């Protein structure tokens, strides 16, 4: 949900894409994948 919101904001509403925004988005995705991998 949060990742989709950020991507929609970037692509549809032309929000600025900063390094830190992409870094924390990637960190969020990696954390979710890591939790799924560890709990499986």
JSON list of N, CA and C in Angstrom, two decimals:
[
{"chain": "A", "resi": 1, "resn": "UNK", "atom": "N", "xyz": [0.80, -1.20, 0.00]},
{"chain": "A", "resi": 1, "resn": "UNK", "atom": "CA", "xyz": [0.00, 0.00, 0.00]},
{"chain": "A", "resi": 1, "resn": "UNK", "atom": "C", "xyz": [0.85, 1.26, 0.00]},
{"chain": "A", "resi": 2, "resn": "UNK", "atom": "N", "xyz": [1.81, 1.31, 0.88]},
{"chain": "A", "resi": 2, "resn": "UNK", "atom": "CA", "xyz": [2.65, 2.51, 0.98]},
{"chain": "A", "resi": 2, "resn": "UNK", "atom": "C", "xyz": [3.51, 2.66, -0.27]},
{"chain": "A", "resi": 3, "resn": "UNK", "atom": "N", "xyz": [4.03, 1.56, -0.78]},
{"chain": "A", "resi": 3, "resn": "UNK", "atom": "CA", "xyz": [4.86, 1.61, -1.99]},
{"chain": "A", "resi": 3, "resn": "UNK", "atom": "C", "xyz": [4.03, 2.07, -3.18]},
{"chain": "A", "resi": 4, "resn": "UNK", "atom": "N", "xyz": [2.83, 1.56, -3.29]},
{"chain": "A", "resi": 4, "resn": "UNK", "atom": "CA", "xyz": [1.95, 1.96, -4.38]},
{"chain": "A", "resi": 4, "resn": "UNK", "atom": "C", "xyz": [1.62, 3.43, -4.33]},
{"chain": "A", "resi": 5, "resn": "UNK", "atom": "N", "xyz": [1.38, 3.94, -3.12]},
{"chain": "A", "resi": 5, "resn": "UNK", "atom": "CA", "xyz": [1.08, 5.36, -2.96]},
{"chain": "A", "resi": 5, "resn": "UNK", "atom": "C", "xyz": [2.24, 6.22, -3.42]},
{"chain": "A", "resi": 6, "resn": "UNK", "atom": "N", "xyz": [3.44, 5.85, -3.07]},
{"chain": "A", "resi": 6, "resn": "UNK", "atom": "CA", "xyz": [4.62, 6.61, -3.49]},
{"chain": "A", "resi": 6, "resn": "UNK", "atom": "C", "xyz": [4.78, 6.56, -5.01]},
{"chain": "A", "resi": 7, "resn": "UNK", "atom": "N", "xyz": [4.62, 5.38, -5.59]},
{"chain": "A", "resi": 7, "resn": "UNK", "atom": "CA", "xyz": [4.78, 5.25, -7.03]},
{"chain": "A", "resi": 7, "resn": "UNK", "atom": "C", "xyz": [3.70, 6.01, -7.80]},
{"chain": "A", "resi": 8, "resn": "UNK", "atom": "N", "xyz": [2.48, 5.99, -7.31]},
{"chain": "A", "resi": 8, "resn": "UNK", "atom": "CA", "xyz": [1.41, 6.76, -7.95]},
{"chain": "A", "resi": 8, "resn": "UNK", "atom": "C", "xyz": [1.72, 8.25, -7.87]},
{"chain": "A", "resi": 9, "resn": "UNK", "atom": "N", "xyz": [2.20, 8.70, -6.71]},
{"chain": "A", "resi": 9, "resn": "UNK", "atom": "CA", "xyz": [2.56, 10.10, -6.57]},
{"chain": "A", "resi": 9, "resn": "UNK", "atom": "C", "xyz": [3.65, 10.51, -7.54]},
{"chain": "A", "resi": 10, "resn": "UNK", "atom": "N", "xyz": [4.63, 9.64, -7.74]},
{"chain": "A", "resi": 10, "resn": "UNK", "atom": "CA", "xyz": [5.74, 9.96, -8.63]},
{"chain": "A", "resi": 10, "resn": "UNK", "atom": "C", "xyz": [5.27, 9.98, -10.09]},
{"chain": "A", "resi": 11, "resn": "UNK", "atom": "N", "xyz": [4.52, 8.96, -10.50]},
{"chain": "A", "resi": 11, "resn": "UNK", "atom": "CA", "xyz": [4.17, 8.83, -11.92]},
{"chain": "A", "resi": 11, "resn": "UNK", "atom": "C", "xyz": [2.97, 9.68, -12.32]},
{"chain": "A", "resi": 12, "resn": "UNK", "atom": "N", "xyz": [1.94, 9.75, -11.49]},
{"chain": "A", "resi": 12, "resn": "UNK", "atom": "CA", "xyz": [0.73, 10.46, -11.88]},
{"chain": "A", "resi": 12, "resn": "UNK", "atom": "C", "xyz": [0.76, 11.94, -11.50]},
{"chain": "A", "resi": 13, "resn": "UNK", "atom": "N", "xyz": [1.31, 12.25, -10.33]},
{"chain": "A", "resi": 13, "resn": "UNK", "atom": "CA", "xyz": [1.26, 13.63, -9.84]},
{"chain": "A", "resi": 13, "resn": "UNK", "atom": "C", "xyz": [2.59, 14.35, -9.99]},
{"chain": "A", "resi": 14, "resn": "UNK", "atom": "N", "xyz": [3.55, 13.70, -10.67]},
{"chain": "A", "resi": 14, "resn": "UNK", "atom": "CA", "xyz": [4.85, 14.33, -10.99]},
{"chain": "A", "resi": 14, "resn": "UNK", "atom": "C", "xyz": [5.57, 14.86, -9.74]},
{"chain": "A", "resi": 15, "resn": "UNK", "atom": "N", "xyz": [5.49, 14.09, -8.65]},
{"chain": "A", "resi": 15, "resn": "UNK", "atom": "CA", "xyz": [6.22, 14.47, -7.45]},
{"chain": "A", "resi": 15, "resn": "UNK", "atom": "C", "xyz": [7.72, 14.29, -7.71]},
{"chain": "A", "resi": 16, "resn": "UNK", "atom": "N", "xyz": [8.54, 15.09, -7.04]},
{"chain": "A", "resi": 16, "resn": "UNK", "atom": "CA", "xyz": [9.99, 14.97, -7.27]},
{"chain": "A", "resi": 16, "resn": "UNK", "atom": "C", "xyz": [10.53, 13.64, -6.76]},
{"chain": "A", "resi": 17, "resn": "UNK", "atom": "N", "xyz": [11.47, 13.11, -7.50]},
{"chain": "A", "resi": 17, "resn": "UNK", "atom": "CA", "xyz": [12.10, 11.84, -7.13]},
{"chain": "A", "resi": 17, "resn": "UNK", "atom": "C", "xyz": [13.47, 12.15, -6.57]},
{"chain": "A", "resi": 18, "resn": "UNK", "atom": "N", "xyz": [13.61, 11.98, -5.27]},
{"chain": "A", "resi": 18, "resn": "UNK", "atom": "CA", "xyz": [14.89, 12.23, -4.61]},
{"chain": "A", "resi": 18, "resn": "UNK", "atom": "C", "xyz": [15.55, 10.90, -4.31]},
{"chain": "A", "resi": 19, "resn": "UNK", "atom": "N", "xyz": [16.86, 10.94, -4.12]},
{"chain": "A", "resi": 19, "resn": "UNK", "atom": "CA", "xyz": [17.60, 9.73, -3.76]},
{"chain": "A", "resi": 19, "resn": "UNK", "atom": "C", "xyz": [17.04, 9.11, -2.50]},
{"chain": "A", "resi": 20, "resn": "UNK", "atom": "N", "xyz": [16.76, 9.95, -1.48]},
{"chain": "A", "resi": 20, "resn": "UNK", "atom": "CA", "xyz": [16.32, 9.41, -0.21]},
{"chain": "A", "resi": 20, "resn": "UNK", "atom": "C", "xyz": [14.94, 8.78, -0.30]},
{"chain": "A", "resi": 21, "resn": "UNK", "atom": "N", "xyz": [14.08, 9.33, -1.15]},
{"chain": "A", "resi": 21, "resn": "UNK", "atom": "CA", "xyz": [12.75, 8.75, -1.32]},
{"chain": "A", "resi": 21, "resn": "UNK", "atom": "C", "xyz": [12.88, 7.34, -1.90]},
{"chain": "A", "resi": 22, "resn": "UNK", "atom": "N", "xyz": [13.70, 7.19, -2.93]},
{"chain": "A", "resi": 22, "resn": "UNK", "atom": "CA", "xyz": [13.90, 5.87, -3.53]},
{"chain": "A", "resi": 22, "resn": "UNK", "atom": "C", "xyz": [14.63, 4.93, -2.59]},
{"chain": "A", "resi": 23, "resn": "UNK", "atom": "N", "xyz": [15.58, 5.46, -1.82]},
{"chain": "A", "resi": 23, "resn": "UNK", "atom": "CA", "xyz": [16.32, 4.63, -0.88]},
{"chain": "A", "resi": 23, "resn": "UNK", "atom": "C", "xyz": [15.40, 4.04, 0.18]},
{"chain": "A", "resi": 24, "resn": "UNK", "atom": "N", "xyz": [14.54, 4.88, 0.77]},
{"chain": "A", "resi": 24, "resn": "UNK", "atom": "CA", "xyz": [13.66, 4.37, 1.82]},
{"chain": "A", "resi": 24, "resn": "UNK", "atom": "C", "xyz": [12.55, 3.50, 1.25]},
{"chain": "A", "resi": 25, "resn": "UNK", "atom": "N", "xyz": [12.12, 3.75, 0.02]},
{"chain": "A", "resi": 25, "resn": "UNK", "atom": "CA", "xyz": [11.15, 2.88, -0.62]},
{"chain": "A", "resi": 25, "resn": "UNK", "atom": "C", "xyz": [11.76, 1.49, -0.82]},
{"chain": "A", "resi": 26, "resn": "UNK", "atom": "N", "xyz": [13.00, 1.45, -1.29]},
{"chain": "A", "resi": 26, "resn": "UNK", "atom": "CA", "xyz": [13.69, 0.18, -1.46]},
{"chain": "A", "resi": 26, "resn": "UNK", "atom": "C", "xyz": [13.90, -0.52, -0.12]},
{"chain": "A", "resi": 27, "resn": "UNK", "atom": "N", "xyz": [14.23, 0.25, 0.90]},
{"chain": "A", "resi": 27, "resn": "UNK", "atom": "CA", "xyz": [14.41, -0.32, 2.24]},
{"chain": "A", "resi": 27, "resn": "UNK", "atom": "C", "xyz": [13.11, -0.93, 2.75]},
{"chain": "A", "resi": 28, "resn": "UNK", "atom": "N", "xyz": [11.99, -0.26, 2.52]},
{"chain": "A", "resi": 28, "resn": "UNK", "atom": "CA", "xyz": [10.70, -0.78, 2.93]},
{"chain": "A", "resi": 28, "resn": "UNK", "atom": "C", "xyz": [10.38, -2.09, 2.22]},
{"chain": "A", "resi": 29, "resn": "UNK", "atom": "N", "xyz": [10.60, -2.13, 0.91]},
{"chain": "A", "resi": 29, "resn": "UNK", "atom": "CA", "xyz": [10.34, -3.35, 0.16]},
{"chain": "A", "resi": 29, "resn": "UNK", "atom": "C", "xyz": [11.25, -4.48, 0.62]},
{"chain": "A", "resi": 30, "resn": "UNK", "atom": "N", "xyz": [12.52, -4.19, 0.83]},
{"chain": "A", "resi": 30, "resn": "UNK", "atom": "CA", "xyz": [13.47, -5.20, 1.29]},
{"chain": "A", "resi": 30, "resn": "UNK", "atom": "C", "xyz": [13.09, -5.72, 2.67]},
{"chain": "A", "resi": 31, "resn": "UNK", "atom": "N", "xyz": [12.58, -4.85, 3.53]},
{"chain": "A", "resi": 31, "resn": "UNK", "atom": "CA", "xyz": [12.17, -5.27, 4.86]},
{"chain": "A", "resi": 31, "resn": "UNK", "atom": "C", "xyz": [10.98, -6.22, 4.80]},
{"chain": "A", "resi": 32, "resn": "UNK", "atom": "N", "xyz": [10.01, -5.90, 3.96]},
{"chain": "A", "resi": 32, "resn": "UNK", "atom": "CA", "xyz": [8.84, -6.76, 3.83]},
{"chain": "A", "resi": 32, "resn": "UNK", "atom": "C", "xyz": [9.23, -8.12, 3.27]},
{"chain": "A", "resi": 33, "resn": "UNK", "atom": "N", "xyz": [10.07, -8.12, 2.24]},
{"chain": "A", "resi": 33, "resn": "UNK", "atom": "CA", "xyz": [10.53, -9.39, 1.66]},
{"chain": "A", "resi": 33, "resn": "UNK", "atom": "C", "xyz": [11.32, -10.17, 2.70]},
{"chain": "A", "resi": 34, "resn": "UNK", "atom": "N", "xyz": [12.16, -9.48, 3.47]},
{"chain": "A", "resi": 34, "resn": "UNK", "atom": "CA", "xyz": [12.94, -10.16, 4.50]},
{"chain": "A", "resi": 34, "resn": "UNK", "atom": "C", "xyz": [12.06, -10.79, 5.57]},
{"chain": "A", "resi": 35, "resn": "UNK", "atom": "N", "xyz": [11.03, -10.09, 5.98]},
{"chain": "A", "resi": 35, "resn": "UNK", "atom": "CA", "xyz": [10.11, -10.66, 6.98]},
{"chain": "A", "resi": 35, "resn": "UNK", "atom": "C", "xyz": [9.38, -11.86, 6.43]},
{"chain": "A", "resi": 36, "resn": "UNK", "atom": "N", "xyz": [8.96, -11.82, 5.19]},
{"chain": "A", "resi": 36, "resn": "UNK", "atom": "CA", "xyz": [8.28, -12.96, 4.58]},
{"chain": "A", "resi": 36, "resn": "UNK", "atom": "C", "xyz": [9.23, -14.15, 4.48]},
{"chain": "A", "resi": 37, "resn": "UNK", "atom": "N", "xyz": [10.48, -13.88, 4.14]},
{"chain": "A", "resi": 37, "resn": "UNK", "atom": "CA", "xyz": [11.47, -14.94, 3.98]},
{"chain": "A", "resi": 37, "resn": "UNK", "atom": "C", "xyz": [11.80, -15.60, 5.32]},
{"chain": "A", "resi": 38, "resn": "UNK", "atom": "N", "xyz": [11.93, -14.79, 6.37]},
{"chain": "A", "resi": 38, "resn": "UNK", "atom": "CA", "xyz": [12.30, -15.31, 7.68]},
{"chain": "A", "resi": 38, "resn": "UNK", "atom": "C", "xyz": [11.14, -16.08, 8.32]},
{"chain": "A", "resi": 39, "resn": "UNK", "atom": "N", "xyz": [9.92, -15.59, 8.13]},
{"chain": "A", "resi": 39, "resn": "UNK", "atom": "CA", "xyz": [8.79, -16.24, 8.79]},
{"chain": "A", "resi": 39, "resn": "UNK", "atom": "C", "xyz": [8.25, -17.43, 8.01]},
{"chain": "A", "resi": 40, "resn": "UNK", "atom": "N", "xyz": [8.78, -17.68, 6.82]},
{"chain": "A", "resi": 40, "resn": "UNK", "atom": "CA", "xyz": [8.27, -18.80, 6.01]},
{"chain": "A", "resi": 40, "resn": "UNK", "atom": "C", "xyz": [8.79, -20.13, 6.50]}
]
